[in-house]
Each structure stands twice: as C-alpha cells, then as structure tokens.
Short mmCIF file of C-alpha atoms in Angstrom, two decimals:
data_model
loop_
_atom_site.label_atom_id
_atom_site.label_comp_id
_atom_site.label_asym_id
_atom_site.label_seq_id
_atom_site.Cartn_x
_atom_site.Cartn_y
_atom_site.Cartn_z
CA MET X 479 -0.19 -0.08 -0.12
CA PHE X 480 1.67 3.54 -0.82
CA VAL X 481 0.15 6.63 0.79
CA LEU X 482 1.37 10.22 -0.71
CA CYS X 483 1.41 12.68 2.24
CA LEU X 484 2.25 16.39 1.38
CA ARG X 485 2.58 18.78 3.63
CA LEU X 486 0.92 22.09 2.14
CA PRO X 487 0.95 25.96 2.81
CA ALA X 488 -0.20 27.70 5.68
CA MET X 489 -3.21 28.32 3.88
CA HIS X 490 -4.98 32.00 5.04
CA THR X 491 -7.69 30.99 8.02
CA PRO X 492 -11.15 33.71 7.11
CA GLU X 493 -11.41 35.06 10.52
CA GLN X 494 -13.35 34.69 13.14
CA PRO X 495 -16.50 36.08 13.32
CA SER X 496 -17.57 38.80 14.42
CA VAL X 497 -20.53 39.27 17.45
CA THR X 498 -23.45 41.59 16.74
CA ILE X 499 -26.20 42.98 18.66
CA VAL X 500 -29.36 43.92 16.57
CA ASP X 501 -32.54 44.60 17.67
CA PHE X 502 -35.61 41.96 18.38
CA GLU X 503 -37.09 41.87 14.99
CA PRO X 504 -40.19 39.53 14.12
CA GLN X 505 -38.26 36.65 12.90
CA HIS X 506 -36.21 36.98 16.46
CA ALA X 507 -39.11 35.02 18.01
CA ALA X 508 -38.42 31.52 17.96
CA LYS X 509 -35.25 31.75 18.49
CA PHE X 510 -35.97 33.54 21.93
CA ARG X 511 -37.90 31.40 22.72
CA GLU X 512 -35.35 28.62 21.96
CA LEU X 513 -32.77 30.12 23.58
CA ASN X 514 -34.45 31.33 27.12
CA GLU X 515 -36.21 28.01 27.25
CA GLU X 516 -33.29 26.09 27.19
CA TRP X 517 -31.18 27.92 29.92
CA ILE X 518 -34.48 27.32 32.25
CA THR X 519 -35.06 24.32 31.46
CA ARG X 520 -30.95 23.80 32.31
CA TYR X 521 -31.57 24.75 35.90
CA PHE X 522 -35.33 25.05 37.06
CA VAL X 523 -38.94 25.05 35.09
CA MET X 524 -40.28 27.41 32.91
CA GLU X 525 -42.67 28.80 35.45
CA GLU X 526 -46.60 30.91 33.97
CA ALA X 527 -44.24 34.95 33.28
CA ASP X 528 -42.04 32.77 30.76
CA HIS X 529 -44.31 31.21 28.99
CA LYS X 530 -46.88 34.44 28.95
CA SER X 531 -43.16 37.13 28.23
CA LEU X 532 -41.60 33.96 25.08
CA SER X 533 -45.44 33.15 24.03
CA ASP X 534 -45.44 36.98 23.32
CA PRO X 535 -42.29 38.91 23.22
CA LYS X 536 -44.46 42.09 21.33
CA GLY X 537 -47.02 42.16 23.86
CA TYR X 538 -45.52 41.76 26.71
CA ILE X 539 -42.67 43.58 26.36
CA LEU X 540 -41.80 45.48 22.98
CA ASP X 541 -45.36 47.08 23.17
CA LYS X 542 -45.18 47.79 26.66
CA GLY X 543 -42.59 50.48 25.71
CA GLY X 544 -39.44 47.64 26.03
CA PHE X 545 -36.96 45.69 24.62
CA ILE X 546 -35.61 42.98 23.42
CA LEU X 547 -32.02 42.15 21.33
CA MET X 548 -30.06 40.03 20.02
CA ALA X 549 -26.22 38.63 19.44
CA LYS X 550 -25.61 37.18 16.04
CA TYR X 551 -22.40 35.49 16.53
CA GLY X 552 -21.58 35.40 12.71
CA ASN X 553 -24.45 34.62 11.04
CA GLU X 554 -25.75 32.21 14.14
CA VAL X 555 -28.38 33.85 16.49
CA VAL X 556 -26.57 32.00 19.83
CA GLY X 557 -28.15 35.36 22.44
CA THR X 558 -31.13 37.29 23.83
CA CYS X 559 -32.11 39.78 26.65
CA ALA X 560 -34.33 41.92 26.95
CA LEU X 561 -35.05 45.41 28.48
CA ILE X 562 -39.11 45.50 30.33
CA ASN X 563 -40.17 49.33 30.87
CA ASP X 564 -41.66 48.98 34.50
CA GLY X 565 -42.52 53.17 33.66
CA ASP X 566 -40.60 56.11 36.00
CA GLY X 567 -37.92 55.09 33.80
CA VAL X 568 -37.12 51.38 35.46
CA TYR X 569 -36.40 48.43 33.49
CA GLU X 570 -35.67 45.26 33.84
CA LEU X 571 -33.26 43.24 32.63
CA ALA X 572 -34.75 39.82 32.10
CA LYS X 573 -34.48 36.92 29.83
CA MET X 574 -31.28 36.58 28.82
CA ALA X 575 -29.19 34.28 27.61
CA VAL X 576 -26.62 32.73 25.61
CA THR X 577 -26.17 29.57 24.06
CA PRO X 578 -23.61 26.44 25.61
CA LYS X 579 -21.97 26.43 22.55
CA ALA X 580 -21.08 30.20 22.42
CA GLN X 581 -20.43 30.77 25.91
CA GLY X 582 -16.90 32.41 27.32
CA LEU X 583 -16.83 34.93 23.38
CA LYS X 584 -18.13 37.32 26.31
CA ILE X 585 -21.66 37.59 24.51
CA GLY X 586 -23.61 38.13 27.78
CA LYS X 587 -21.72 41.40 28.73
CA MET X 588 -22.16 43.01 25.45
CA LEU X 589 -25.55 42.29 25.86
CA GLY X 590 -25.51 42.98 29.23
CA GLU X 591 -23.55 46.78 28.66
CA ALA X 592 -26.16 47.17 24.94
CA ALA X 593 -29.46 47.24 26.82
CA LEU X 594 -28.11 49.72 29.62
CA GLN X 595 -26.57 51.54 26.99
CA LYS X 596 -30.28 50.93 25.70
CA ALA X 597 -31.82 51.93 28.59
CA ARG X 598 -29.77 55.22 28.69
CA GLU X 599 -30.88 56.17 24.88
CA ALA X 600 -34.89 55.29 26.65
CA GLY X 601 -33.77 58.07 29.34
CA GLY X 602 -33.58 54.89 32.10
CA VAL X 603 -33.59 56.22 35.47
CA LYS X 604 -32.37 52.64 37.46
CA VAL X 605 -32.26 48.25 36.07
CA TYR X 606 -32.48 45.43 38.17
CA LEU X 607 -32.87 41.88 37.42
CA VAL X 608 -33.77 38.89 39.55
CA SER X 609 -32.09 35.95 40.07
CA ASN X 610 -30.87 32.58 41.88
CA ARG X 611 -28.03 32.94 43.78
CA ARG X 612 -27.41 29.55 41.91
CA LEU X 613 -26.33 30.67 38.74
CA GLY X 614 -23.25 32.17 40.29
CA PRO X 615 -21.32 32.82 36.50
CA ALA X 616 -24.79 35.07 35.74
CA LEU X 617 -24.52 36.94 38.73
CA ASN X 618 -21.13 37.99 38.52
CA LEU X 619 -21.43 39.14 35.49
CA TYR X 620 -24.09 41.96 36.77
CA ARG X 621 -21.33 42.62 39.53
CA ARG X 622 -19.08 43.38 36.89
CA LEU X 623 -21.66 45.32 34.95
CA GLY X 624 -22.35 47.23 38.25
CA PHE X 625 -25.35 45.83 39.78
CA THR X 626 -25.39 45.31 43.47
CA GLU X 627 -27.47 43.82 45.04
CA VAL X 628 -30.75 44.81 47.23
CA PRO X 629 -33.66 43.22 48.62
CA MET X 630 -35.24 40.52 47.76
CA PRO X 631 -39.62 41.08 47.23
CA PRO X 632 -41.86 38.97 46.45
CA SER X 633 -41.05 37.79 42.75
CA ILE X 634 -43.43 36.41 39.70
CA TYR X 635 -40.88 33.36 39.76
CA GLU X 636 -40.84 31.10 42.21
CA ARG X 637 -36.87 30.57 41.48
CA ALA X 638 -35.61 34.20 41.95
CA ASP X 639 -33.74 34.41 44.90
CA ILE X 640 -31.43 37.77 44.25
CA LYS X 641 -32.94 40.76 43.80
CA MET X 642 -29.95 43.36 41.41
CA GLU X 643 -29.84 46.55 40.14
CA THR X 644 -27.52 49.44 39.40
CA GLU X 645 -28.77 52.82 38.67
CA LEU X 646 -27.54 54.77 35.00
#
C-alpha cells in the first residue's frame, strides 16, 4: 500500500466571526423562545411568567415600551436579553440567555452593556434584575456590569431569590 503525504503551505484562515448586537425583529421570536427555554429548563422549570413573555414577546415586552436585543455570532443568533419597561425610567433586565456553544465569548457581557446603553438612551434611570443564587457566573457578570444586591421583594418567579440593580 502506498500513501502519499504532502505538506501543503499554510493557508490563510478566515477571521473568527464577529459578534453583533441587533434589535429584535419578528423573525427572531422563535430563537428568543428557544434560547430562554434552553437555559431555564437546564436549571429550573418553565413558569407561567416565562410562558407569557416567551409566547408573546411583542405584546409582553415591546408594546409596553421595552426592548429585546439579539446577539449574532457570524450569521447565527446565539444570545438574547430583554428590557421590560416598569415605568418612571425603571427597566427590568430579563430573559438573558447565551447558548452553551457560544459561552465564553463574552457575549453575555456585550448583551448586558448594550441593554444598559439602550435603557440610558430611552431615558432610563435604573435597571434591576431578579435571578437565582445558583447561577454564579451570571451573578458575577451582573456585578461586573455594575449591579449590586438589594432586598428581594416577592417575585412572579418561584426561582428568583436575589434582586440586583444599578443606577444609570
């Protein structure tokens, strides 16, 4: 048996895809739901409030003055987060998710920074979030974004056991 091995000259490799943050469009609805269901069901169970917001992001978030951002890695949507308008310049950072295959690329940080900037541009004065203490990497990200823990009020989410906020 004869095997010919050739050493080919190094070829130019294309650059790693870039990450872009874009505003939600109707065609993103299925991906918004998929990304959030992926992380929620990995750690918890879907709750009524999840079903409401993920089934109708336009009505539940956008039509009430909120925003949804989508993170694209190359041409693939790999992350998302929402800002729910609570009124009086207060927004809730919610539904932040990055698919596991894209974690480690700082996409969560980019989404968080973009969301805070979006809230500022909309005249926001404060952004808060509710989360769960089991989600250590997420809590560390929120702290790096400037969020600090505040007293936890009753929540629509059974899984929520920590509230954090930041002034804009």
